PDB file of C-alpha atoms in Angstrom:
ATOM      1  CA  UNK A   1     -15.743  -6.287 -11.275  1.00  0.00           C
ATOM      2  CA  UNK A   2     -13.018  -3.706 -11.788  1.00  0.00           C
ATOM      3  CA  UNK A   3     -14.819  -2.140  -8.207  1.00  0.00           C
ATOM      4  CA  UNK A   4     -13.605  -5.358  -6.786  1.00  0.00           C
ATOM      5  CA  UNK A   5     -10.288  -6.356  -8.328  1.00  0.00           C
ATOM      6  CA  UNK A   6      -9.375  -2.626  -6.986  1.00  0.00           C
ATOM      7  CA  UNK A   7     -10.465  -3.033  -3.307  1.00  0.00           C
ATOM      8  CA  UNK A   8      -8.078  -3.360  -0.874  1.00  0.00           C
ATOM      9  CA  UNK A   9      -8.618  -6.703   1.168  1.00  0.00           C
ATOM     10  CA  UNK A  10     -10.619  -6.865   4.277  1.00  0.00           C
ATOM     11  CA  UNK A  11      -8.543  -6.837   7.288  1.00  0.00           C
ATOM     12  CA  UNK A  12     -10.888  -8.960   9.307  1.00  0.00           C
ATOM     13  CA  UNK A  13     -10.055 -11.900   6.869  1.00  0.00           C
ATOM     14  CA  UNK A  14      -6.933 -12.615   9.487  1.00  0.00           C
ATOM     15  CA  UNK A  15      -7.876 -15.047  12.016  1.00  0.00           C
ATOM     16  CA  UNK A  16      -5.602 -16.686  15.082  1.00  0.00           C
ATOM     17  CA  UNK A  17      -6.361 -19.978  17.133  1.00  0.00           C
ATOM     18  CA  UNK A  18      -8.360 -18.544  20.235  1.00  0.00           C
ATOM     19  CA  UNK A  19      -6.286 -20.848  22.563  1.00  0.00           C
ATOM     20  CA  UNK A  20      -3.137 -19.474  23.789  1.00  0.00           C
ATOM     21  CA  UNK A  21       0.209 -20.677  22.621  1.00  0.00           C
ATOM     22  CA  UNK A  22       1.736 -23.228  24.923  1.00  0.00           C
ATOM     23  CA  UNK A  23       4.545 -25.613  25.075  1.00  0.00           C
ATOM     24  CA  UNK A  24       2.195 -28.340  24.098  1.00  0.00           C
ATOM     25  CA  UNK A  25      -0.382 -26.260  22.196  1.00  0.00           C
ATOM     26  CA  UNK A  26       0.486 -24.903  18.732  1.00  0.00           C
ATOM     27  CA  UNK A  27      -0.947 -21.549  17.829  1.00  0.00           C
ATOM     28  CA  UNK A  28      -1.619 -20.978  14.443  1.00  0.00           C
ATOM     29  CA  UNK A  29      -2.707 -17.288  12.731  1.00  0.00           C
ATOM     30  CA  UNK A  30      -3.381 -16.822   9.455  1.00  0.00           C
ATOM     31  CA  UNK A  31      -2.566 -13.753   8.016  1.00  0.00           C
ATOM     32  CA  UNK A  32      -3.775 -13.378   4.411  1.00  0.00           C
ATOM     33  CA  UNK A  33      -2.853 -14.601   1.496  1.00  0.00           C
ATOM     34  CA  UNK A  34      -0.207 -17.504   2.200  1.00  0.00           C
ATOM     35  CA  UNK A  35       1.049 -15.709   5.861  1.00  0.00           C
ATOM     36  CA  UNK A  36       0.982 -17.604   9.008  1.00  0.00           C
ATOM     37  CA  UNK A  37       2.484 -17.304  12.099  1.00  0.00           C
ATOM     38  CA  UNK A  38       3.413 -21.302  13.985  1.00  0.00           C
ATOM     39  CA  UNK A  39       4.277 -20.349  17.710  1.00  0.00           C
ATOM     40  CA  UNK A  40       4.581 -22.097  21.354  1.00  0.00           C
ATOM     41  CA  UNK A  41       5.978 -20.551  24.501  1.00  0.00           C
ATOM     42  CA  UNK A  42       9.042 -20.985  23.086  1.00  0.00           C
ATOM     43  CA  UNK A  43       9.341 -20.307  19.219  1.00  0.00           C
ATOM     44  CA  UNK A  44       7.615 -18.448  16.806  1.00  0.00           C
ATOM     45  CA  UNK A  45       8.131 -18.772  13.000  1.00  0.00           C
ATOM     46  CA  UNK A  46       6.398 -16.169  10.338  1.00  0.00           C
ATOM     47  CA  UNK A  47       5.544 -17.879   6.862  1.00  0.00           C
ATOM     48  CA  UNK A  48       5.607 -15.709   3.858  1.00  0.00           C
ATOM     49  CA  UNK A  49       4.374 -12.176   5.447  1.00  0.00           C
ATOM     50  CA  UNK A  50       2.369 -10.041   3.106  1.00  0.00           C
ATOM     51  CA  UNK A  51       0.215  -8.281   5.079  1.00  0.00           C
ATOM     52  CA  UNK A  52       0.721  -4.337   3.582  1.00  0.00           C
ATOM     53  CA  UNK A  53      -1.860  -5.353   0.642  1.00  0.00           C
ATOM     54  CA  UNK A  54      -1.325  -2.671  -1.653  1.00  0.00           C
ATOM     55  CA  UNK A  55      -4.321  -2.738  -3.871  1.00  0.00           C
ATOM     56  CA  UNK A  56      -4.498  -3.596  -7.609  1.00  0.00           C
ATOM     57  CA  UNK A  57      -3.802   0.156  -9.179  1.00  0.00           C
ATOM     58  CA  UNK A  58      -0.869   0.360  -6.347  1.00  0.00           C
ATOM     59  CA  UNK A  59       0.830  -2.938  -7.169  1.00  0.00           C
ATOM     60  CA  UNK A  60       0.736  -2.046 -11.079  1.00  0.00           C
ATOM     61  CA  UNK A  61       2.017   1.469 -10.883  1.00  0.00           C
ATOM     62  CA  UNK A  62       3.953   2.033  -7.899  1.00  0.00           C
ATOM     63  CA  UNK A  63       6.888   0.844  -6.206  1.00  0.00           C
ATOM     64  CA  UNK A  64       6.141  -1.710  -2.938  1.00  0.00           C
ATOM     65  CA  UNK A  65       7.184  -1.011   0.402  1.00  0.00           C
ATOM     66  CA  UNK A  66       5.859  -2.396   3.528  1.00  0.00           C
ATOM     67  CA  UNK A  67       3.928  -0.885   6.184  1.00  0.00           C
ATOM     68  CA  UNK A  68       6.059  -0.741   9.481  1.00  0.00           C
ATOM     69  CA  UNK A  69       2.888   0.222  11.946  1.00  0.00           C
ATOM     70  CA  UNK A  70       0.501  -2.860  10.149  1.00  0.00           C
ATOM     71  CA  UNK A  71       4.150  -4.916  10.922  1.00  0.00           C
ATOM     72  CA  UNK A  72       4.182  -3.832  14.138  1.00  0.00           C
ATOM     73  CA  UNK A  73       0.402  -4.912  14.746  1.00  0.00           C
ATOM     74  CA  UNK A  74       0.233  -8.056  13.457  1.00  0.00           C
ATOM     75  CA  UNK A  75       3.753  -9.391  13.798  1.00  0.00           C
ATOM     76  CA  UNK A  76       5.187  -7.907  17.099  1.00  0.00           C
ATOM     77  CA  UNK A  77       7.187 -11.314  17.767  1.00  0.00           C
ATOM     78  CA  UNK A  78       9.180 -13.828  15.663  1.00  0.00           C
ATOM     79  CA  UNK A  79      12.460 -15.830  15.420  1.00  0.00           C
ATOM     80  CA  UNK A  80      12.072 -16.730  11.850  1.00  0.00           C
ATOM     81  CA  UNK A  81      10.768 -16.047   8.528  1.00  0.00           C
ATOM     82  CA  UNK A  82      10.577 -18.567   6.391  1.00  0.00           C
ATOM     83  CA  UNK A  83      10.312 -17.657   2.465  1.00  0.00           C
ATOM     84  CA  UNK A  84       8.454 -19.963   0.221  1.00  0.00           C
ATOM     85  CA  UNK A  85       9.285 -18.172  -2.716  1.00  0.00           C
ATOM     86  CA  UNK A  86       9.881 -13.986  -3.420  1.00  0.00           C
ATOM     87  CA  UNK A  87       7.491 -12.767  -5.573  1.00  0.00           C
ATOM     88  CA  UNK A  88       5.622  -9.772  -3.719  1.00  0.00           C
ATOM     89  CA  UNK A  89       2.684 -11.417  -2.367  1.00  0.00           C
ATOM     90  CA  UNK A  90       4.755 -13.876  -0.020  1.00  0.00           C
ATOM     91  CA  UNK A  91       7.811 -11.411   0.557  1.00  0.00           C
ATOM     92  CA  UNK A  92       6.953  -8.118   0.774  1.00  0.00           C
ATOM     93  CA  UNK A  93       6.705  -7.813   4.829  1.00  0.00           C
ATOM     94  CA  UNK A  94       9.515 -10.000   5.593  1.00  0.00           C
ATOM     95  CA  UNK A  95      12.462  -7.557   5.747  1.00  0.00           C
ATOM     96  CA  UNK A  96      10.454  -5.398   7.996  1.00  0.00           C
ATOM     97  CA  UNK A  97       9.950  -8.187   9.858  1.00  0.00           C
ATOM     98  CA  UNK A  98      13.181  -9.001  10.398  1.00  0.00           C
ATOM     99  CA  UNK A  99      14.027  -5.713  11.223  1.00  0.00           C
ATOM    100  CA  UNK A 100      11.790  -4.984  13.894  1.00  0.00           C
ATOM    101  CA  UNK A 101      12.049  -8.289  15.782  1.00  0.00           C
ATOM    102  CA  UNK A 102      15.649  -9.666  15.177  1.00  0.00           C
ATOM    103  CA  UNK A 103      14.432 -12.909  13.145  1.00  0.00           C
ATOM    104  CA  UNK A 104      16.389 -14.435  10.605  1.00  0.00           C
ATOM    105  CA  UNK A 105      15.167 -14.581   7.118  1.00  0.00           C
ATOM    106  CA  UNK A 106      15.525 -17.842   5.330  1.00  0.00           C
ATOM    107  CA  UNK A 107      14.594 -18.906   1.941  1.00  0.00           C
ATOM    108  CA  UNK A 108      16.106 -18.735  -1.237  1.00  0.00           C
ATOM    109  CA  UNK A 109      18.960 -17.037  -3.157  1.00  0.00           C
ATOM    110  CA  UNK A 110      16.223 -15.171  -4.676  1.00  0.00           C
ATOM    111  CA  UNK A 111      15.093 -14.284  -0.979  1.00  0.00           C
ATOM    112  CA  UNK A 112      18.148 -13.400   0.140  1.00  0.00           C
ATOM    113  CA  UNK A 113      18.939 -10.671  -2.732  1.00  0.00           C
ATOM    114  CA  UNK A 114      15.597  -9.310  -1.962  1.00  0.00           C
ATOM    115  CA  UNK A 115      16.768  -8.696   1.956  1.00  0.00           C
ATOM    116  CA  UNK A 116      19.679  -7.535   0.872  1.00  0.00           C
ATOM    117  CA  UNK A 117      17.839  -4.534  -1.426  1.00  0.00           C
ATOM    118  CA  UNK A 118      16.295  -3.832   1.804  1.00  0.00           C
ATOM    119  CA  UNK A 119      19.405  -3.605   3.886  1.00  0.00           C
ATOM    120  CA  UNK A 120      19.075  -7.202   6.323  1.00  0.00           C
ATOM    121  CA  UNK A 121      22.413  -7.800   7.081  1.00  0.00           C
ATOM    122  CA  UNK A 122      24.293 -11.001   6.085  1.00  0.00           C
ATOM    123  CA  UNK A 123      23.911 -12.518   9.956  1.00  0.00           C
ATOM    124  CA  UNK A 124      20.562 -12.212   9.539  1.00  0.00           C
ATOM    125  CA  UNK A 125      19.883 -14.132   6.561  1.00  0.00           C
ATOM    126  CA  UNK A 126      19.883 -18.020   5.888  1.00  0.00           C
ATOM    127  CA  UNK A 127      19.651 -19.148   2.281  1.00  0.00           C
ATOM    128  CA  UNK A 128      18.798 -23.178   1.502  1.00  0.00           C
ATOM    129  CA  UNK A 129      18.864 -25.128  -1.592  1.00  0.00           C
ATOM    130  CA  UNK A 130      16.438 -27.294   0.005  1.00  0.00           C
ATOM    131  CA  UNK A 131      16.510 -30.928   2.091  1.00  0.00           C
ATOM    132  CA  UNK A 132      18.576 -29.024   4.656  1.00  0.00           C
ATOM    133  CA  UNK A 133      17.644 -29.549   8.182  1.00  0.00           C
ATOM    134  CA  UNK A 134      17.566 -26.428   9.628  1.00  0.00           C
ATOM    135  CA  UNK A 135      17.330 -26.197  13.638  1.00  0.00           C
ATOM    136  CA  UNK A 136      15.373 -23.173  14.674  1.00  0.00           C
ATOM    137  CA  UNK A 137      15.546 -23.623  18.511  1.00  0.00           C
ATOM    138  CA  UNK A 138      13.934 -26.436  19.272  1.00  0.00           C
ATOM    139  CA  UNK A 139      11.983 -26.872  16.279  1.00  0.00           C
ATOM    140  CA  UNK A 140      12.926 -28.265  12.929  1.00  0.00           C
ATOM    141  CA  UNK A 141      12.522 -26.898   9.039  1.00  0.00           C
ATOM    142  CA  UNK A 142      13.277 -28.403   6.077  1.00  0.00           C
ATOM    143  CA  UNK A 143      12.782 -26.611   2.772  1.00  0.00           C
ATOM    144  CA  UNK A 144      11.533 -29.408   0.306  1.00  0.00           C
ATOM    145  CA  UNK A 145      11.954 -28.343  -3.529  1.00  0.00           C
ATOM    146  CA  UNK A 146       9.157 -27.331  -5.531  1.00  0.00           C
ATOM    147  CA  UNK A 147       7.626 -25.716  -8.162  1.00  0.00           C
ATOM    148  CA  UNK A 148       5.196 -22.658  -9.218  1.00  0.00           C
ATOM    149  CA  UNK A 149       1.907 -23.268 -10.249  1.00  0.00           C
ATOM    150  CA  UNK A 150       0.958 -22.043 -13.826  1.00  0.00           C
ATOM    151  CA  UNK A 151      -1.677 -19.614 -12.722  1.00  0.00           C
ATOM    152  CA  UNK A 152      -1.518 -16.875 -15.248  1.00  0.00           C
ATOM    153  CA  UNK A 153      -3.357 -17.736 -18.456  1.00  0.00           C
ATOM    154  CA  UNK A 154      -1.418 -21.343 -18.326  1.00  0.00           C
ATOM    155  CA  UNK A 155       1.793 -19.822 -17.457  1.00  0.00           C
ATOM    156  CA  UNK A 156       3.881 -19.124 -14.351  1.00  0.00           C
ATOM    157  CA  UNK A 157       3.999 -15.496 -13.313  1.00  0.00           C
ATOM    158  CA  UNK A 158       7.069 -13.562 -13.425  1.00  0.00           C
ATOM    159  CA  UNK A 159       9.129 -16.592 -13.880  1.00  0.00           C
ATOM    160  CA  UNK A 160      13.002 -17.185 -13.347  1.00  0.00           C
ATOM    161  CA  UNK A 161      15.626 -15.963 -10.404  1.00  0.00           C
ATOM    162  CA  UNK A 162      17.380 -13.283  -8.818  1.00  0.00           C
ATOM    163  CA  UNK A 163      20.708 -12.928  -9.189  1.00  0.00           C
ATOM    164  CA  UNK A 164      21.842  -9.815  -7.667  1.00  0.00           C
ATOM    165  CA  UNK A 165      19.761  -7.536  -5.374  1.00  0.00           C
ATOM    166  CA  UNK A 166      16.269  -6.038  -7.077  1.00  0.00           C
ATOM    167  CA  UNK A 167      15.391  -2.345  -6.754  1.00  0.00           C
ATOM    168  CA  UNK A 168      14.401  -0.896  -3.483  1.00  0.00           C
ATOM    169  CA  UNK A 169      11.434  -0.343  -3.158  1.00  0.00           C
ATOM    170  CA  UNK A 170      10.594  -2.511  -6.037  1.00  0.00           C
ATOM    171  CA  UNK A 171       8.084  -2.882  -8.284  1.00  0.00           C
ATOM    172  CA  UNK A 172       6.156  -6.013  -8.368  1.00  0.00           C
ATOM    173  CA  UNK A 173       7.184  -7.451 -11.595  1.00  0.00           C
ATOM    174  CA  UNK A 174      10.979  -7.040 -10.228  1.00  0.00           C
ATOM    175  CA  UNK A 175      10.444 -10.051  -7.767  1.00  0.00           C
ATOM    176  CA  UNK A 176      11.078 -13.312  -9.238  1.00  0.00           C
ATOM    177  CA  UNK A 177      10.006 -15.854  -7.347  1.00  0.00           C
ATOM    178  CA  UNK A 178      13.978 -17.950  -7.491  1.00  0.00           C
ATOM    179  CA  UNK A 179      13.657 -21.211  -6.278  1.00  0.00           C
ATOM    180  CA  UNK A 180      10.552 -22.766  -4.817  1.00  0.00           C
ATOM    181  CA  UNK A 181       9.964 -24.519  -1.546  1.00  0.00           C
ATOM    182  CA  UNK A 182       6.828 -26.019   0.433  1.00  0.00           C
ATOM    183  CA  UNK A 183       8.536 -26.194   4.102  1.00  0.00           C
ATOM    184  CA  UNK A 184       8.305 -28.932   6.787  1.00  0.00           C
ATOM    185  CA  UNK A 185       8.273 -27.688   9.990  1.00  0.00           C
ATOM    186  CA  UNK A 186       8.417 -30.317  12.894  1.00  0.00           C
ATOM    187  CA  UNK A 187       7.645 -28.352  16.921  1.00  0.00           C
ATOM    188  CA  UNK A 188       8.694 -31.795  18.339  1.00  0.00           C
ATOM    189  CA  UNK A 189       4.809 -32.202  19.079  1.00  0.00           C
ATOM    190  CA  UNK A 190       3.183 -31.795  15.558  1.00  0.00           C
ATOM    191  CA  UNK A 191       4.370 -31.441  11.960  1.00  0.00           C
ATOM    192  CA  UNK A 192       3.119 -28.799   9.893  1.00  0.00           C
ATOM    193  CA  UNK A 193       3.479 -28.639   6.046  1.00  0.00           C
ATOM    194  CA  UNK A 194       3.241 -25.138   4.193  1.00  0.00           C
ATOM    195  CA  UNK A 195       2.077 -25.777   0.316  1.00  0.00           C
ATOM    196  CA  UNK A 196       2.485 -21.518  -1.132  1.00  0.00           C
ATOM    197  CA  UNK A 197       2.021 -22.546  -4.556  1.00  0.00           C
ATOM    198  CA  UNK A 198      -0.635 -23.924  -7.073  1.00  0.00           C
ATOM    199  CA  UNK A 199       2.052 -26.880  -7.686  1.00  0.00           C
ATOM    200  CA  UNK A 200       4.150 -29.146  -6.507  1.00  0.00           C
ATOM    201  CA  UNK A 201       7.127 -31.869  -6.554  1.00  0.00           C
ATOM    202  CA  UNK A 202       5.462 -35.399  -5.597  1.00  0.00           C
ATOM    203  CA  UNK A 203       8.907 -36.891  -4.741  1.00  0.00           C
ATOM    204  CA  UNK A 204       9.732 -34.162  -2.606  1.00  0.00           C
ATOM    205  CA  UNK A 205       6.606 -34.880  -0.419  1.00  0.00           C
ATOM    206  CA  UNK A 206       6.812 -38.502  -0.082  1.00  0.00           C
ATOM    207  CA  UNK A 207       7.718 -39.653   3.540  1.00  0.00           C
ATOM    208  CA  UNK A 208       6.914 -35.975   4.946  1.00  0.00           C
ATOM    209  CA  UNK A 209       3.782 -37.084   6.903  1.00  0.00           C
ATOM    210  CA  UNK A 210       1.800 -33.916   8.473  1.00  0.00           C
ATOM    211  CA  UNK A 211      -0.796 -33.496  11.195  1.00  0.00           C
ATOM    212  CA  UNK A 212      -1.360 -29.955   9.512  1.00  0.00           C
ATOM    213  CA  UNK A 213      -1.034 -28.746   6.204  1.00  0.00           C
ATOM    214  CA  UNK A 214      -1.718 -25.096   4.957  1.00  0.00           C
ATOM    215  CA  UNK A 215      -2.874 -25.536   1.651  1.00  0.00           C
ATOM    216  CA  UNK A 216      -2.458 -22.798  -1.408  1.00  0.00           C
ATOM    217  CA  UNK A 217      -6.660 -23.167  -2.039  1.00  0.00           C
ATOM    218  CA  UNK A 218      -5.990 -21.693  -5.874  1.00  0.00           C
ATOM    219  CA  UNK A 219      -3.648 -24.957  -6.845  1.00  0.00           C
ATOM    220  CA  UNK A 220      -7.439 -27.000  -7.369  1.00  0.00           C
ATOM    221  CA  UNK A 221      -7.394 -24.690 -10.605  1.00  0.00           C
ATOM    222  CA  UNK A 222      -4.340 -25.480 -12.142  1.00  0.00           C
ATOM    223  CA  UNK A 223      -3.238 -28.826 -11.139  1.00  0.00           C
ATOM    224  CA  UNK A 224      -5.508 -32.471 -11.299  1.00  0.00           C
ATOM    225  CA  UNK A 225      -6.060 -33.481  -8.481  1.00  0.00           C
ATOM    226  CA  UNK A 226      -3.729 -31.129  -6.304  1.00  0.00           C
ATOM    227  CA  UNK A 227      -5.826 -31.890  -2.720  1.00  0.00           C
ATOM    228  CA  UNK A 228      -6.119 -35.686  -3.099  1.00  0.00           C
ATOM    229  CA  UNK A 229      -2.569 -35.947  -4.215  1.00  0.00           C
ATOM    230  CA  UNK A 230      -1.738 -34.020  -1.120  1.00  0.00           C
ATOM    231  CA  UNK A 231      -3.724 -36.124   1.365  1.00  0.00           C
ATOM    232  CA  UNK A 232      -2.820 -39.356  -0.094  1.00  0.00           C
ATOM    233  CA  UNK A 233       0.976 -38.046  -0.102  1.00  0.00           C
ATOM    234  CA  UNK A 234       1.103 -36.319   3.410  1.00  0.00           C
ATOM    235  CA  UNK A 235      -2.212 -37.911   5.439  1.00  0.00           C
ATOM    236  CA  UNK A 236      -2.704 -34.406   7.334  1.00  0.00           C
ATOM    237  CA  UNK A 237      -5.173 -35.003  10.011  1.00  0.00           C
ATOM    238  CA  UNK A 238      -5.848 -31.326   9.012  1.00  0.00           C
ATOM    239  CA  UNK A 239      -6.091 -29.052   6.149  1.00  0.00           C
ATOM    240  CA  UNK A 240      -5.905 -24.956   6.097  1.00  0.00           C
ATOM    241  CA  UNK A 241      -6.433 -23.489   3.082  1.00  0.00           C
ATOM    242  CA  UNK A 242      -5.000 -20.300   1.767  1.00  0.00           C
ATOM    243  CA  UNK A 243      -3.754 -18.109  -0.965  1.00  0.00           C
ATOM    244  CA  UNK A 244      -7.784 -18.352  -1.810  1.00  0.00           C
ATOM    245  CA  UNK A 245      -8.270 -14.292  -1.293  1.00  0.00           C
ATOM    246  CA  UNK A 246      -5.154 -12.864  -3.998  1.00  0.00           C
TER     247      UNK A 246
END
C-alpha cells in the first residue's frame, strides 16, 4: 500500500477528444486530477492545471514547484486559467501556465496571492467573488460559489484563506484553498459545468443547465447523493468524472 500511495501517477491516465477542435466542435482533454483543457478554433481555457504530480514523500517534505518542460508538453496554448480553488492539487501549474502562454489567471483572492508568490503580474490576473459574468472572448464564465468537500477523516483539508502571498515555492500545507467555485462556462454552442470539489452549494446550481459536466468522482464519498443531486440540478446530457486518481 505504502508502494502505491508513493508512486508517481501514470502519465498515460491523460486523455483528449480524438476529434479536432473546431468552431462548432468542443475539444475536451483531461489532464489528471481535476485539469482540463475546453478549446475551439478560437478559445482555449485551462481548468485547475496540476499536472507536475510530485509524489507522496515529495509533497510532504519538499517545497512544490512546477515543471516548465511537462507545461510546455501538455499545455502549449491557452487564454485562460480558471482556478476552482488553490490548494496544490488544482493550482500548482497555473502560474507557469500563465507565464509561458500569456493567459490570464482567474479565481480567487486566495488564487491571486498564490500568482503573485510566483511573480504573475497584476494585468494578468482576474480575481471573482463569484456570479460575475466574465467574457473570455467569445465565451462566457461564471464562477458560482461553493464549498469544499470534507474529505479528510470528516474534515476539510487545509481549511481557510490567503491573505497575503504564500511562500515561493511553497509547501503544500501553505495553500489554502480561499474561496470555492464550480465554474459555468458557456462556448455559445454548449455549456460546460466544472464540479473540483467533493461538495457543493445547491442554490448556486439551480438554473445553470449543462450539456457537460466534469464531475469531482471522490464527492460520492462524502456527500448523499452528490451525482443525483447534480443531474437532477443541472440535467447534463453528459458526465466526466475526475479528481478519482489523487
Amino acid at each position: 500500500m505504502l508502494k502505491y500511495l508513493l508512486k508517481a501517477p501514470d502519465p498515460s491516465w491523460t486523455a483528449a477528444s480524438p476529434a479536432a477542435a473546431t468552431a462548432e466542435n468542443l475539444k475536451i482533454q483531461y489532464l489528471g486530477t481535476a485539469g482540463f483543457i475546453l478549446s475551439d478554433q478560437h478559445r482555449t481555457l485551462v481548468l485547475d492545471p496540476f499536472i507536475r504530480r510530485p509524489n507522496l514523500w515529495h509533497t510532504l517534505t519538499q517545497p512544490l514547484l512546477s515543471d516548465p518542460e511537462l507545461v510546455k508538453q501538455y499545455i502549449p496554448q491557452a487564454d485562460e486559467v480558471l482556478i476552482g480553488h488553490a490548494h496544490y492539487d488544482h493550482i500548482l501549474d497555473a502560474p507557469e501556465v500563465c507565464k509561458q502562454t500569456g493567459a490570464r489567471l482567474i479565481g480567487s483572492k486566495a488564487t491571486l496571492m498564490y500568482g503573485r508568490s510566483a511573480g504573475l503580474a497584476e494585468q494578468q490576473m482576474l480575481e471573482t467573488k463569484g456570479r460575475e459574468n466574465i467574457a473570455c472572448g467569445t465565451w462566457n464564465v461564471v464562477g458560482l460559489p461553493s464549498i469544499h468537500g470534507k474529505a479528510l477523516f470528516g474534515r476539510v483539508p487545509l481549511p481557510g484563506d490567503m491573505t497575503t502571498p504564500p511562500p515561493y515555492p511553497p509547501k503544500f500545507h501553505q495553500l489554502r484553498h480561499g474561496q470555492v467555485f464550480n465554474w459555468w462556462i458557456h462556448t455559445g454552442q454548449l455549456s460546460v459545468v466544472h464540479i473540483d470539489s467533493a461538495d457543493f452549494i445547491e442554490q448556486e446550481l439551480q438554473g445553470k443547465q449543462a450539456d457537460i459536466v466534469c464531475l469531482c468522482a471522490i464527492g460520492r464519498k462524502y456527500r448523499p447523493n452528490y451525482v443525483k443531486d447534480v443531474v437532477r440540478l443541472l440535467k447534463p446530457k453528459y458526465i466526466i468524472p475526475c479528481h478519482w486518481d489523487s
